[in-house]
XYZ file of C-alpha atoms in Angstrom:
317
model
C 0.103 82.055 257.952
C 1.011 79.082 260.143
C 4.723 78.246 260.131
C 4.130 74.997 258.225
C 1.491 76.312 255.818
C 2.259 76.449 252.135
C 3.023 79.793 250.551
C 0.143 81.122 248.435
C 2.336 81.321 245.333
C 3.503 77.723 245.793
C -0.069 76.582 246.356
C -1.180 78.298 243.139
C 1.696 76.734 241.192
C 0.916 73.278 242.583
C -2.779 73.608 241.713
C -1.959 74.507 238.102
C 0.597 71.669 238.007
C -2.038 69.178 239.178
C -4.480 70.325 236.493
C -1.801 70.177 233.767
C -0.596 66.671 234.616
C -4.175 65.493 235.055
C -5.109 66.753 231.586
C -2.101 65.110 229.915
C -2.702 61.880 231.811
C -6.356 61.844 230.735
C -5.339 62.042 227.063
C -2.887 59.166 227.562
C -5.565 57.123 229.333
C -7.999 57.640 226.456
C -5.275 56.326 224.138
C -4.988 53.162 226.236
C -8.762 52.650 226.023
C -8.554 52.943 222.226
C -5.685 50.457 222.000
C -7.439 48.069 224.361
C -10.598 48.181 222.236
C -8.591 47.812 219.017
C -6.558 44.838 220.232
C -9.287 43.365 222.408
C -10.031 40.539 219.968
C -6.522 39.151 220.545
C -7.015 38.909 224.319
C -8.715 36.282 226.417
C -11.861 37.565 228.093
C -10.215 37.247 231.515
C -7.138 39.303 230.616
C -9.247 41.849 228.716
C -11.484 42.461 231.751
C -8.525 42.743 234.140
C -6.718 45.149 231.820
C -9.865 47.238 231.459
C -10.249 47.452 235.253
C -6.583 48.414 235.571
C -6.729 51.201 233.000
C -10.059 52.567 234.233
C -8.862 52.625 237.845
C -5.603 54.334 236.815
C -7.577 56.952 234.888
C -10.053 57.572 237.720
C -7.265 57.745 240.293
C -5.331 60.409 238.418
C -8.340 62.360 237.121
C -9.867 62.571 240.584
C -6.591 63.394 242.339
C -5.347 65.992 239.840
C -8.533 67.656 238.604
C -11.574 66.861 240.731
C -9.934 66.735 244.185
C -6.480 68.435 244.190
C -5.694 67.833 247.881
C -3.123 69.618 250.010
C -2.477 67.184 252.837
C -1.083 68.147 256.245
C -0.256 64.869 258.056
C 0.698 66.610 261.303
C -2.842 68.058 261.401
C -4.499 64.824 260.403
C -6.233 66.473 257.464
C -5.905 69.123 254.782
C -7.880 71.071 252.191
C -8.607 70.755 248.475
C -8.789 73.049 245.440
C -10.297 70.721 242.845
C -13.395 71.212 240.707
C -15.619 69.130 242.985
C -14.322 70.979 246.042
C -15.242 74.311 244.453
C -18.740 72.876 243.925
C -19.055 71.979 247.608
C -17.736 68.409 247.904
C -16.355 67.828 251.388
C -12.655 67.021 251.713
C -13.457 63.837 253.630
C -15.568 62.418 250.795
C -12.939 63.348 248.218
C -10.310 61.584 250.314
C -12.498 58.477 250.611
C -12.953 58.220 246.845
C -9.236 58.776 246.240
C -8.376 55.972 248.684
C -10.927 53.775 246.904
C -9.258 54.348 243.523
C -5.821 53.695 245.050
C -6.977 50.376 246.521
C -8.689 49.268 243.294
C -5.615 50.260 241.281
C -3.325 48.291 243.602
C -5.646 45.275 243.456
C -5.745 45.476 239.663
C -1.966 45.231 239.409
C -1.883 42.229 241.734
C -4.629 40.240 239.992
C -3.257 41.029 236.521
C 0.180 39.878 237.648
C -1.381 36.694 239.018
C -3.368 36.101 235.820
C -0.259 36.416 233.653
C 1.653 34.127 236.004
C -1.039 31.509 235.412
C -0.603 31.740 231.629
C 3.116 30.969 231.952
C 2.427 27.692 233.747
C 2.197 24.358 231.953
C -1.452 23.319 231.432
C -0.885 20.281 233.676
C 0.917 22.205 236.418
C -0.521 21.786 239.923
C -0.128 25.536 240.441
C -2.468 26.326 237.575
C -5.858 27.094 239.098
C -9.260 26.541 237.613
C -11.213 29.657 236.537
C -13.484 29.438 239.589
C -10.511 29.466 241.991
C -8.854 32.330 240.117
C -12.110 34.279 240.356
C -12.212 33.606 244.108
C -8.679 35.021 244.437
C -9.646 38.123 242.439
C -12.732 38.748 244.595
C -10.747 38.249 247.812
C -8.036 40.669 246.654
C -10.428 43.462 245.730
C -12.591 42.926 248.829
C -9.626 43.054 251.211
C -8.380 46.300 249.688
C -11.760 48.030 249.483
C -12.325 47.498 253.215
C -9.797 50.276 253.972
C -11.617 53.220 252.279
C -14.936 51.918 253.626
C -13.571 52.047 257.178
C -12.012 55.451 256.503
C -15.438 56.772 255.517
C -16.571 56.401 259.146
C -13.682 58.471 260.536
C -15.492 61.707 259.755
C -15.289 64.243 262.585
C -18.212 66.596 263.434
C -17.751 69.972 261.749
C -17.936 71.804 265.094
C -14.890 69.936 266.393
C -13.036 70.530 263.120
C -13.698 74.262 263.286
C -12.493 74.368 266.914
C -9.262 72.591 265.956
C -8.666 74.990 263.058
C -9.611 78.231 264.828
C -8.565 77.671 268.440
C -5.999 74.913 268.575
C -4.079 75.517 265.336
C -5.125 79.153 264.748
C -5.355 78.749 260.975
C -7.215 80.998 258.530
C -8.789 78.167 256.541
C -12.357 79.111 257.496
C -11.791 82.806 256.769
C -10.173 81.849 253.449
C -13.223 79.651 252.676
C -11.113 76.547 252.117
C -12.783 73.153 251.791
C -10.981 71.322 254.593
C -11.170 68.420 257.015
C -9.241 67.456 260.132
C -9.678 64.294 262.138
C -10.044 64.026 265.887
C -8.061 60.890 266.686
C -9.335 60.617 270.260
C -12.926 60.021 269.190
C -12.048 57.366 266.604
C -9.016 55.742 268.227
C -10.362 52.174 267.963
C -11.419 52.601 264.329
C -8.106 54.298 263.480
C -6.161 51.373 264.942
C -8.346 48.930 263.004
C -7.635 50.799 259.756
C -3.898 50.776 260.463
C -3.900 47.046 261.221
C -5.948 46.374 258.071
C -3.415 48.284 255.993
C -0.494 46.446 257.595
C -2.230 43.115 257.052
C -2.828 43.863 253.376
C 0.757 45.030 252.918
C 2.114 41.849 254.503
C -0.197 39.446 252.653
C -0.346 41.016 249.204
C 3.181 42.397 249.382
C 4.441 38.861 249.969
C 2.255 37.481 247.165
C 3.480 40.170 244.760
C 7.145 39.540 245.580
C 6.701 35.774 245.162
C 4.883 36.239 241.841
C 7.605 38.598 240.627
C 10.391 36.152 241.516
C 8.587 33.120 240.074
C 7.680 34.957 236.858
C 11.222 36.211 236.371
C 12.500 32.672 236.936
C 9.999 31.305 234.407
C 10.967 33.963 231.872
C 14.712 33.476 232.275
C 14.651 29.666 232.335
C 11.956 28.976 229.742
C 13.052 26.246 227.342
C 11.654 27.003 223.908
C 13.971 24.702 221.960
C 11.677 21.701 222.415
C 8.557 23.553 221.342
C 6.958 23.602 217.928
C 7.114 26.842 215.970
C 3.518 27.674 216.866
C 4.013 26.891 220.560
C 7.298 28.801 220.504
C 5.605 31.912 219.115
C 2.724 31.670 221.586
C 5.061 31.220 224.562
C 7.306 34.067 223.422
C 4.255 36.350 223.194
C 3.256 35.384 226.735
C 6.783 36.075 227.987
C 6.890 39.514 226.337
C 3.459 40.322 227.703
C 4.522 39.239 231.189
C 7.477 41.613 230.998
C 5.112 44.464 230.099
C 2.796 43.573 232.995
C 5.746 43.404 235.388
C 6.851 46.835 234.185
C 3.342 48.240 234.665
C 3.334 47.070 238.264
C 6.943 47.211 239.434
C 8.035 50.571 237.991
C 5.088 52.553 239.426
C 5.518 50.665 242.721
C 9.188 51.650 242.980
C 8.255 55.197 242.014
C 5.597 55.267 244.735
C 8.027 53.972 247.386
C 10.500 56.711 246.457
C 7.657 59.227 246.543
C 6.706 58.224 250.088
C 10.363 58.566 251.059
C 10.392 62.149 249.832
C 7.485 62.981 252.100
C 9.172 61.623 255.238
C 9.484 64.261 257.957
C 12.886 65.427 259.223
C 12.438 63.524 262.484
C 12.267 60.233 260.609
C 14.095 61.186 257.459
C 16.290 58.851 255.477
C 19.716 59.880 254.248
C 18.887 60.151 250.491
C 16.402 62.951 251.202
C 18.305 64.739 253.973
C 19.401 67.518 251.591
C 15.776 68.199 250.612
C 14.728 68.294 254.252
C 17.355 70.960 254.951
C 15.666 73.371 252.531
C 11.986 72.391 252.644
C 9.521 72.442 255.524
C 7.242 69.503 256.274
C 4.268 70.718 254.220
C 6.500 71.336 251.196
C 7.981 67.838 251.467
C 4.489 66.330 251.536
C 3.472 68.475 248.560
C 6.506 67.283 246.613
C 5.438 63.729 247.384
C 1.949 64.492 246.064
C 3.344 66.063 242.890
C 5.454 62.966 242.246
C 2.381 60.771 242.744
C 0.702 62.443 239.761
C 3.192 60.741 237.416
C 2.080 57.197 238.327
C -0.883 57.036 235.939
C 0.973 58.612 232.966
C 3.835 56.162 233.561
C 1.410 53.248 233.498
C -0.228 54.563 230.307
C 3.100 55.075 228.540
C 4.202 51.522 229.359
C 0.852 50.223 228.111
C 1.019 52.233 224.875
C 4.554 51.140 223.983
C 3.939 47.545 225.045
C 0.396 47.076 223.760
C 1.536 44.906 220.844
C 2.698 42.306 223.357
C -0.800 41.729 224.747
C -2.328 38.585 223.476
């Protein structure tokens, strides 16, 4: 086996771990669908649709990643292989990766637009920052469209199978073909322009929507902490308090998984670019094991979102 390849026992354990977490997460997701249907009459149509998109995308992201796809990614190779159900049925790794990126982008967009929608409900009806439904819809469409561009571009990075086999057999001298693994590696030289465009698109989205998310978080926290309910009627007080509690739940759904994801990416950093908090892990684990640990941590994002939704569902309204 190649020096950075995963041990067969570790690979088997990770595959079973993916399936286990994916199964548990699916049950939790079904619970969120039930609660959303049960409490749907208390939600505005806009919030109900955004919540439904969020929960469906979280379910699809985890179910595909943990059960249908189960990828083992090797960044230094520019590819990897998969052990999921669809892979065993013949789905190419590249297509599985494209769909996973699509669910990640839709999930990220869902958090942003839901955060924006709840920010709008906290504003005074006469506030200049409160947008009309048509303008809010335009923002939602722009957000989803900007994110979805990335997996669409990634779809066209597919490398001819002959080149992939040469890289695996000759250049890297791996046994993936002999082991009948469903794999993919990318030849960066042939797609250098497209690869740069994808990178710049990702950076642009991070800058734009990262800034918007941070601003929304700060403004919402300020509105929550400084809200003056003493001058409100009892009915208005109750309605505003419900909106505040719901906003806290939405913030938790977005911020906690985001922080978890940032920490997860940090775990997967290679020794050459490692950060101090993970230096101890890097001393004992090789690159592929660090990346695998990052993948395993990623599987907890959807269950975390579902748990927050389940315990905070009474605040939606």
